Amino acid sequence: MSNETISTQLRHRTIREFTTEDVSDDILDTIYDVAMQTASSRGLQHCGIIRVTDPALRDRLTEIGRQEYVRRAPVYLLFIVDAARNATILREHGRDEAAAARTQVFVEGFTDACLMAQNVVVAAESLGLGANYLGNIHNDTAGVIEALNLPKLTFPVVGMTLGWPNQDPQLKPRMPKHFRVMENGYQQQENWTEALAEYDAEMTTYYDLRDANRRVDSFTNQVLGRLTTDHDPHDESLQVARAQGFDI
Amino acid sequence: MSNETISTQLRHRTIREFTTEDVSDDILDTIYDVAMQTASSRGLQHCGIIRVTDPALRDRLTEIGRQEYVRRAPVYLLFIVDAARNATILREHGRDEAAAARTQVFVEGFTDACLMAQNVVVAAESLGLGANYLGNIHNDTAGVIEALNLPKLTFPVVGMTLGWPNQDPQLKPRMPKHFRVMENGYQQQENWTEALAEYDAEMTTYYDLRDANRRVDSFTNQVLGRLTTDHDPHDESLQVARAQGFDI
């Protein structure tokens, strides 16, 4: 059971290094059309895209993301919650703007921005482009807001770089789907480390091109290494949403 | 600039009514494979899918969603944040589980669940299936958690029904993309109601099949009607995330 679309999706890999070739306006226009056609909660269209072309802003975003390759990517898109437009519409009609600041709006806008981002990734990959999600904007969410001068009732959700691939990474192994697709409730394992032993072994056969000279660690060791209780500025991202005026 | 994938994406419409034909296990398997291959924040795979087949649970979810057609759909998928697995792995290795309860994990898991959902929608639509997102699970997020007995450090993000379309709705008009795709910062309009006048007129030519006998309201009137300060249980969804153990 496959087709062109599904083959594209099953070949998904993060692409971090791109050729210097530009992505044409024609292609970007198509990608934006796809973005617009994405499902939108209650049809309210409270999310959007900010393309960042200004070199100084790209430098600032690279600094925040702490990923040097972000600077070199031909296209940088930031997906945002945008409740500011609908708040303005409310005000223009003498209504209370607070209705656009509610948790429901934030959750919907955040969800919709993510759906839009993934729709863009699939469209881009179907054209041969590579994509890289940038969750690292939340290293300093407030810094991103300040750099791009984002108004109240907007919020950065996820960044993305696009371009023509200049690398050909392996497919990254995923844990078996029966661990992540459940039926009628949550299926616990008696011991997750044991249940994932085979997957752990498979993961160590994978080479991450960010450090191509060594194999990566097992999945469970990645969990131990990446999930720590050290202070992390990511943890302030929802406080920043409150500072942006969302009543969450 | 188009191809099969992009044509599928540009034809996206919400499908609420399905034929009684089942979706085969072969197709669902393919869809789950696509879901697994979706990008995952830091590779931590802290999101998942719960397929709901139990009729009593479907009834309960229909009641929460207040959309009768949800009961009739052949396939119901709930996308969840799943930090419980990685918390267990931490515990199995004598680490502090609190590291899996952080805001960063919640934001990443929520983002990843949405990316996965949209990847599923595109795969399903490429096979001729129709899909309907169900944000209405957040009418009673705690009720969904209780019905499915979801453990601590999991959280329902968005529901979805899938099936073979039994309706052929119009494409729903979107606002022009230059209002939603911006460059290097946020572009305000002096007056959004005026800026959207043409789109408002276009929207009123659209017939929503939920009430096929009358045209829908203009976009700005939809904003006024749907965004109100009335109490809405959606607003409690992030409190429910806290009750699920997330330190957000």
Coordinates of C-alpha atoms in Angstrom, one line a residue:
Chain A
M1 CA 0.0 0.0 0.0
S2 CA 1.9 3.0 -1.2
N3 CA 2.0 5.9 -3.6
E4 CA 4.2 8.9 -4.3
T5 CA 3.1 10.9 -1.3
I6 CA 3.6 8.0 1.2
S7 CA 7.0 7.2 -0.3
T8 CA 8.0 10.8 0.3
Q9 CA 6.8 10.6 3.9
L10 CA 8.5 7.3 4.6
R11 CA 11.8 8.8 3.4
H12 CA 11.7 11.7 5.8
R13 CA 15.0 12.7 7.2
T14 CA 16.1 15.9 8.8
I15 CA 18.3 17.8 6.3
R16 CA 20.6 20.3 8.0
E17 CA 23.0 21.2 5.1
F18 CA 21.8 22.7 1.9
T19 CA 23.4 23.6 -1.4
T20 CA 23.8 27.3 -2.2
E21 CA 21.0 27.1 -4.8
D22 CA 18.1 29.3 -4.1
V23 CA 14.5 28.0 -3.6
S24 CA 12.5 29.8 -6.3
D25 CA 9.7 32.2 -5.5
D26 CA 7.5 29.9 -7.6
I27 CA 8.2 27.0 -5.2
L28 CA 7.7 29.1 -2.1
D29 CA 4.4 30.4 -3.5
T30 CA 3.2 26.8 -3.9
I31 CA 4.4 25.9 -0.4
Y32 CA 2.5 28.9 1.0
D33 CA -0.6 27.8 -0.9
V34 CA -0.4 24.4 0.7
A35 CA 0.2 26.1 4.1
M36 CA -3.0 28.1 3.6
Q37 CA -5.1 25.0 2.8
T38 CA -4.1 23.3 6.0
A39 CA -7.0 22.6 8.4
S40 CA -7.7 25.5 10.8
S41 CA -9.5 25.2 14.2
R42 CA -13.0 26.6 13.8
G43 CA -11.8 28.2 10.6
L44 CA -10.3 31.1 12.5
Q45 CA -6.9 31.0 10.8
H46 CA -5.1 32.2 13.9
C47 CA -1.7 31.1 12.9
G48 CA 0.8 32.3 10.3
I49 CA 4.3 32.3 8.9
I50 CA 7.1 34.8 9.1
R51 CA 9.8 34.3 6.6
V52 CA 13.1 35.6 7.8
T53 CA 15.4 37.0 5.0
D54 CA 17.2 39.8 6.8
P55 CA 20.8 38.7 7.5
A56 CA 21.0 40.4 10.9
L57 CA 17.8 38.7 12.0
R58 CA 19.1 35.4 10.7
D59 CA 22.2 35.9 12.7
R60 CA 20.2 36.6 15.8
L61 CA 18.0 33.5 15.3
T62 CA 21.1 31.4 14.7
E63 CA 22.6 32.7 17.9
I64 CA 19.4 31.8 19.8
G65 CA 19.2 28.4 18.2
R66 CA 22.9 27.7 18.8
Q67 CA 23.0 25.8 15.4
E68 CA 25.5 27.3 13.0
Y69 CA 23.9 25.6 10.0
V70 CA 20.7 27.6 10.5
R71 CA 22.6 30.7 9.2
R72 CA 23.5 29.0 5.9
A73 CA 20.0 27.7 5.0
P74 CA 18.4 29.3 2.0
V75 CA 14.9 29.6 3.6
Y76 CA 14.0 30.3 7.2
L77 CA 10.3 30.1 8.2
L78 CA 8.9 30.8 11.6
F79 CA 5.4 29.4 12.4
I80 CA 3.5 31.5 14.8
V81 CA 0.2 31.6 16.8
D82 CA -1.5 34.8 15.5
A83 CA -4.4 35.8 17.6
A84 CA -3.6 39.5 17.1
R85 CA -5.6 39.7 13.8
N86 CA -8.8 38.4 15.4
A87 CA -8.3 40.5 18.5
T88 CA -8.1 43.6 16.3
I89 CA -11.3 42.5 14.4
L90 CA -13.0 42.2 17.8
R91 CA -11.8 45.7 18.8
E92 CA -12.9 47.1 15.5
H93 CA -16.4 45.9 16.2
G94 CA -16.5 47.1 19.8
R95 CA -16.0 43.7 21.3
D96 CA -13.7 42.6 24.2
E97 CA -10.3 41.6 22.8
A98 CA -9.8 39.3 25.8
A99 CA -11.9 36.7 23.8
A100 CA -8.8 36.3 21.5
A101 CA -6.5 35.8 24.5
R102 CA -8.0 32.6 25.9
T103 CA -6.4 29.3 26.5
Q104 CA -8.6 27.8 23.8
V105 CA -7.3 30.2 21.2
F106 CA -3.7 29.6 22.2
V107 CA -4.1 25.9 22.1
E108 CA -5.8 26.0 18.7
G109 CA -3.3 28.5 17.2
F110 CA -0.4 26.4 18.5
T111 CA -2.0 23.2 17.1
D112 CA -2.8 24.8 13.7
A113 CA 0.8 26.3 13.4
C114 CA 2.2 22.8 13.8
L115 CA -0.2 21.2 11.3
M116 CA 0.7 23.9 8.9
A117 CA 4.4 23.3 9.4
Q118 CA 4.1 19.6 8.8
N119 CA 2.0 20.3 5.6
V120 CA 4.9 22.5 4.4
V121 CA 7.5 19.8 5.2
V122 CA 5.6 17.2 3.1
A123 CA 5.1 19.6 0.2
A124 CA 8.7 20.7 0.3
E125 CA 10.0 17.1 0.5
S126 CA 7.7 16.1 -2.4
L127 CA 9.6 18.7 -4.5
G128 CA 13.0 17.3 -3.4
L129 CA 13.7 19.9 -0.9
G130 CA 15.0 19.1 2.6
A131 CA 13.7 20.5 5.9
N132 CA 14.9 20.9 9.4
Y133 CA 12.5 21.8 12.3
L134 CA 13.9 24.2 14.8
G135 CA 12.5 23.7 18.3
N136 CA 15.5 25.6 19.5
I137 CA 13.8 28.9 19.0
H138 CA 12.5 28.1 22.5
N139 CA 16.0 28.4 23.9
D140 CA 15.0 32.0 24.1
T141 CA 11.3 32.5 23.1
A142 CA 11.3 36.0 24.4
G143 CA 14.5 36.8 22.4
V144 CA 12.8 35.6 19.2
I145 CA 9.7 37.8 19.9
E146 CA 12.0 40.8 20.5
A147 CA 14.1 40.2 17.4
L148 CA 11.1 40.0 15.1
N149 CA 9.1 42.6 17.1
L150 CA 6.2 40.2 17.4
P151 CA 3.1 42.0 18.8
K152 CA 0.9 40.9 21.8
L153 CA -1.2 37.8 21.1
T154 CA 1.3 36.3 18.7
F155 CA 3.7 33.5 19.8
P156 CA 6.5 31.6 18.0
V157 CA 5.7 27.9 17.8
V158 CA 8.4 26.3 15.7
G159 CA 11.1 27.4 13.2
M160 CA 12.1 25.6 10.0
T161 CA 14.8 25.8 7.4
L162 CA 14.4 24.6 3.8
G163 CA 16.7 24.2 0.9
W164 CA 18.1 21.7 -1.6
P165 CA 19.8 18.9 0.3
N166 CA 23.6 18.8 0.4
Q167 CA 23.7 15.6 2.5
D168 CA 22.2 12.2 2.3
P169 CA 21.6 10.9 5.9
Q170 CA 20.4 7.5 6.8
L171 CA 16.8 7.0 7.9
K172 CA 16.9 7.4 11.7
P173 CA 15.5 4.3 13.3
R174 CA 12.2 4.7 15.1
M175 CA 10.9 2.4 17.9
P176 CA 8.5 -0.3 16.7
K177 CA 5.1 1.2 16.1
H178 CA 3.2 -1.2 18.5
F179 CA 4.9 0.7 21.3
R180 CA 3.5 4.0 20.1
V181 CA 0.1 3.1 18.6
M182 CA -2.2 1.7 21.2
E183 CA -5.9 0.6 21.3
N184 CA -8.6 1.9 23.7
G185 CA -6.2 3.0 26.4
Y186 CA -2.6 3.2 27.4
Q187 CA -0.5 0.1 27.2
Q188 CA 2.2 0.1 29.8
Q189 CA 5.3 -2.2 29.5
E190 CA 6.5 -3.9 32.6
N191 CA 10.0 -2.7 31.9
W192 CA 10.5 -0.2 29.1
T193 CA 14.3 -0.6 29.1
E194 CA 14.0 -4.3 28.4
A195 CA 11.1 -3.8 25.9
L196 CA 13.3 -1.4 24.0
A197 CA 16.5 -3.5 24.1
E198 CA 16.3 -4.5 20.4
Y199 CA 15.6 -1.0 19.4
D200 CA 18.4 0.3 21.5
A201 CA 20.8 -2.0 19.6
E202 CA 19.4 -0.9 16.3
M203 CA 19.8 2.8 17.2
T204 CA 23.6 2.3 17.7
T205 CA 24.0 1.3 14.1
Y206 CA 22.9 4.8 13.1
Y207 CA 25.4 7.6 12.3
D208 CA 24.3 11.1 13.0
L209 CA 25.9 13.4 10.3
R210 CA 26.3 16.1 13.0
D211 CA 29.1 13.8 14.3
A212 CA 29.7 11.4 11.4
N213 CA 32.7 9.8 13.1
R214 CA 30.9 7.9 15.7
R215 CA 27.7 5.9 16.0
V216 CA 24.9 7.4 18.2
D217 CA 24.0 6.3 21.6
S218 CA 21.2 3.8 22.3
F219 CA 17.7 5.3 22.6
T220 CA 17.4 4.8 26.3
N221 CA 20.8 6.4 26.9
Q222 CA 19.7 9.3 24.7
V223 CA 16.7 9.7 27.0
L224 CA 18.9 9.7 30.1
G225 CA 21.3 12.2 28.5
R226 CA 18.7 14.6 27.1
L227 CA 16.1 14.6 29.9
T228 CA 17.7 16.2 32.9
T229 CA 16.5 18.5 35.7
D230 CA 19.1 21.1 35.0
H231 CA 17.7 24.5 34.5
D232 CA 16.6 25.0 30.9
P233 CA 15.3 28.3 29.5
H234 CA 12.8 26.2 27.4
D235 CA 10.9 25.9 30.6
E236 CA 10.0 29.5 30.5
S237 CA 8.3 29.4 27.1
L238 CA 4.7 29.3 28.5
Q239 CA 5.5 32.2 30.8
V240 CA 6.5 34.1 27.7
A241 CA 3.1 33.2 26.2
R242 CA 1.5 34.8 29.2
A243 CA 3.7 37.9 28.8
Q244 CA 2.5 38.0 25.2
G245 CA -1.0 38.5 26.6
F246 CA -2.4 35.0 26.5
D247 CA -4.5 34.2 29.5
I248 CA -3.3 30.7 29.9
Chain B
M1 CA 4.7 23.9 -9.8
S2 CA 2.8 20.8 -8.6
N3 CA 2.8 17.1 -8.2
E4 CA 0.5 14.4 -6.8
T5 CA 1.3 15.2 -3.2
I6 CA 0.8 18.9 -3.5
S7 CA -2.5 18.4 -5.5
T8 CA -3.7 16.2 -2.6
Q9 CA -2.8 18.9 -0.1
L10 CA -4.4 21.7 -2.1
R11 CA -7.6 19.7 -2.3
H12 CA -7.9 19.3 1.5
R13 CA -11.4 19.6 2.9
T14 CA -12.7 18.3 6.2
I15 CA -14.8 15.2 5.7
R16 CA -17.3 14.5 8.4
E17 CA -19.5 11.8 6.8
F18 CA -18.0 8.5 5.7
T19 CA -19.4 5.4 3.9
T20 CA -19.8 2.2 6.0
E21 CA -16.8 0.7 4.2
D22 CA -14.0 -0.2 6.6
V23 CA -10.5 1.1 6.4
S24 CA -8.3 -2.0 6.0
D25 CA -5.6 -3.0 8.4
D26 CA -3.2 -2.8 5.6
I27 CA -4.0 0.9 5.0
L28 CA -3.9 1.7 8.8
D29 CA -0.5 0.0 9.0
T30 CA 0.8 2.2 6.3
I31 CA -0.6 5.2 8.0
Y32 CA 1.0 4.3 11.3
D33 CA 4.4 3.8 9.5
V34 CA 4.1 7.3 8.2
A35 CA 3.2 8.5 11.7
M36 CA 6.3 6.9 13.1
Q37 CA 8.6 8.5 10.5
T38 CA 7.4 12.0 11.4
A39 CA 10.1 14.3 12.8
S40 CA 10.4 14.0 16.6
S41 CA 11.9 16.7 18.9
R42 CA 15.4 15.6 20.0
G43 CA 14.4 12.1 18.7
L44 CA 12.7 11.4 22.0
Q45 CA 9.4 10.1 20.5
H46 CA 7.3 11.4 23.3
C47 CA 4.0 11.3 21.5
G48 CA 1.7 8.5 20.3
I49 CA -1.6 7.4 19.0
I50 CA -4.5 5.7 20.7
R51 CA -7.0 4.1 18.3
V52 CA -10.4 3.9 19.8
T53 CA -12.5 1.0 18.6
D54 CA -14.5 0.2 21.8
P55 CA -18.1 1.3 21.1
A56 CA -18.7 2.5 24.7
L57 CA -15.6 4.6 24.5
R58 CA -16.6 6.0 21.1
D59 CA -19.9 6.9 22.6
R60 CA -18.2 8.8 25.5
L61 CA -15.9 10.6 23.1
T62 CA -18.9 11.5 20.9
E63 CA -20.7 12.9 23.9
I64 CA -17.6 15.0 24.9
G65 CA -17.1 16.2 21.4
R66 CA -20.8 17.0 20.9
Q67 CA -20.6 15.9 17.3
E68 CA -22.9 13.0 16.5
Y69 CA -21.0 12.1 13.3
V70 CA -17.9 11.2 15.3
R71 CA -19.8 8.1 16.5
R72 CA -20.3 6.9 12.9
A73 CA -16.7 7.3 11.6
P74 CA -14.9 4.0 10.8
V75 CA -11.6 5.1 12.5
Y76 CA -11.0 7.2 15.5
L77 CA -7.4 8.2 16.4
L78 CA -6.4 10.2 19.4
F79 CA -2.9 11.8 19.3
I80 CA -1.3 12.2 22.7
V81 CA 1.7 13.6 24.4
D82 CA 3.4 10.6 25.9
A83 CA 6.2 11.5 28.4
A84 CA 5.2 8.5 30.5
R85 CA 7.5 6.1 28.7
N86 CA 10.6 8.3 29.0
A87 CA 9.7 9.0 32.7
T88 CA 9.7 5.2 33.3
I89 CA 13.0 4.8 31.6
L90 CA 14.4 7.5 33.8
R91 CA 13.1 5.7 36.9
E92 CA 14.4 2.4 35.7
H93 CA 17.8 3.9 35.7
G94 CA 17.5 5.6 39.1
R95 CA 17.1 9.1 37.6
D96 CA 14.6 11.8 38.6
E97 CA 11.3 11.4 36.6
A98 CA 10.7 15.1 37.0
A99 CA 12.9 15.6 34.1
A100 CA 10.2 14.2 31.9
A101 CA 7.5 16.5 33.3
R102 CA 9.1 19.8 32.2
T103 CA 7.5 22.4 30.1
Q104 CA 10.0 21.7 27.3
V105 CA 8.9 18.1 27.2
F106 CA 5.2 19.1 27.2
V107 CA 5.7 21.6 24.4
E108 CA 7.8 19.2 22.3
G109 CA 5.4 16.3 22.8
F110 CA 2.4 18.6 21.9
T111 CA 4.2 19.8 18.8
D112 CA 5.2 16.4 17.7
A113 CA 1.7 15.0 18.2
C114 CA 0.4 17.7 15.9
L115 CA 3.1 17.1 13.3
M116 CA 2.3 13.4 13.4
A117 CA -1.5 14.1 13.0
Q118 CA -0.9 16.2 9.9
N119 CA 1.4 13.6 8.4
V120 CA -1.4 11.1 8.9
V121 CA -3.9 13.4 7.3
V122 CA -1.8 13.8 4.2
A123 CA -1.1 10.1 3.9
A124 CA -4.8 9.3 4.4
E125 CA -5.9 11.8 1.8
S126 CA -3.4 10.6 -0.7
L127 CA -5.1 7.2 -0.5
G128 CA -8.6 8.8 -1.0
L129 CA -9.6 8.8 2.6
G130 CA -11.2 11.7 4.3
A131 CA -10.2 13.1 7.7
N132 CA -11.7 15.3 10.3
Y133 CA -9.7 16.9 13.2
L134 CA -11.4 16.9 16.5
G135 CA -10.3 19.8 18.7
N136 CA -13.5 19.3 20.6
I137 CA -11.8 16.6 22.8
H138 CA -10.8 19.7 24.8
N139 CA -14.5 20.4 25.7
D140 CA -13.6 18.0 28.5
T141 CA -9.9 17.1 28.4
A142 CA -10.2 15.6 31.9
G143 CA -13.1 13.5 30.7
V144 CA -11.1 12.1 27.8
I145 CA -8.2 11.2 30.1
E146 CA -10.6 9.5 32.5
A147 CA -12.5 7.6 29.7
L148 CA -9.2 6.2 28.2
N149 CA -7.6 5.8 31.6
L150 CA -4.6 7.8 30.4
P151 CA -1.7 7.7 33.0
K152 CA 0.2 10.7 34.4
L153 CA 2.5 12.4 32.0
T154 CA 0.3 11.8 29.0
F155 CA -2.1 14.3 27.5
P156 CA -4.6 14.3 24.7
V157 CA -3.7 16.7 21.9
V158 CA -6.1 16.3 19.1
G159 CA -8.6 13.7 17.9
M160 CA -9.2 12.6 14.3
T161 CA -11.7 10.5 12.4
L162 CA -10.9 8.8 9.1
G163 CA -12.9 6.9 6.5
W164 CA -14.0 6.8 2.9
P165 CA -15.8 10.1 2.1
N166 CA -19.5 10.1 1.7
Q167 CA -19.7 13.8 0.9
D168 CA -18.0 16.1 -1.5
P169 CA -17.8 19.5 0.1
Q170 CA -16.5 22.7 -1.6
L171 CA -13.0 23.9 -0.8
K172 CA -13.4 26.3 2.1
P173 CA -12.1 29.8 1.1
R174 CA -9.0 30.9 3.0
M175 CA -7.9 34.5 3.4
P176 CA -5.2 35.6 0.9
K177 CA -1.8 34.3 1.8
H178 CA -0.1 37.7 1.9
F179 CA -2.1 38.4 5.1
R180 CA -0.7 35.3 6.8
V181 CA 2.8 34.9 5.3
M182 CA 4.9 37.9 6.4
E183 CA 8.6 38.8 6.1
N184 CA 11.0 39.7 8.8
G185 CA 8.4 40.8 11.2
Y186 CA 4.7 41.2 11.8
Q187 CA 2.7 43.2 9.3
Q188 CA -0.2 45.0 10.9
Q189 CA -3.1 46.2 8.8
E190 CA -4.6 49.6 9.5
N191 CA -8.1 48.1 9.6
W192 CA -8.4 44.3 9.4
T193 CA -12.2 44.4 8.7
E194 CA -11.6 46.6 5.7
A195 CA -8.6 44.6 4.5
L196 CA -10.7 41.4 4.7
A197 CA -13.8 42.8 3.0
E198 CA -13.3 41.0 -0.3
Y199 CA -12.5 37.7 1.6
D200 CA -15.6 38.3 3.7
A201 CA -17.7 38.4 0.6
E202 CA -16.0 35.3 -0.9
M203 CA -16.7 33.4 2.3
T204 CA -20.5 34.0 2.1
T205 CA -20.5 32.0 -1.2
Y206 CA -19.4 28.9 0.7
Y207 CA -22.0 26.3 1.8
D208 CA -21.1 24.4 5.0
L209 CA -22.5 20.9 4.6
R210 CA -23.3 20.8 8.3
D211 CA -26.1 23.2 7.4
A212 CA -26.3 22.8 3.6
N213 CA -29.4 25.0 3.3
R214 CA -27.7 28.3 3.9
R215 CA -24.5 30.1 3.1
V216 CA -22.0 30.7 5.9
D217 CA -21.4 34.0 7.6
S218 CA -18.6 36.3 6.5
F219 CA -15.2 35.6 8.1
T220 CA -15.2 38.6 10.4
N221 CA -18.7 37.7 11.6
Q222 CA -17.5 34.2 12.3
V223 CA -14.7 35.7 14.4
L224 CA -17.2 37.8 16.4
G225 CA -19.5 34.8 16.8
R226 CA -16.9 32.3 17.8
L227 CA -14.6 34.3 20.0
T228 CA -16.5 35.3 23.1
T229 CA -15.6 35.8 26.7
D230 CA -18.3 33.3 27.9
H231 CA -17.0 30.6 30.1
D232 CA -15.6 27.7 28.0
P233 CA -14.3 24.5 29.5
H234 CA -11.5 24.5 26.8
D235 CA -9.9 27.1 29.0
E236 CA -9.1 24.5 31.5
S237 CA -7.1 22.3 29.2
L238 CA -3.7 23.5 30.4
Q239 CA -4.8 23.1 34.1
V240 CA -5.6 19.5 33.2
A241 CA -2.0 19.1 31.8
R242 CA -0.8 20.3 35.2
A243 CA -3.1 17.7 36.9
Q244 CA -1.5 15.1 34.6
G245 CA 1.8 15.9 36.3
F246 CA 3.3 18.3 33.8
D247 CA 5.2 21.1 35.6
I248 CA 4.1 23.8 33.2

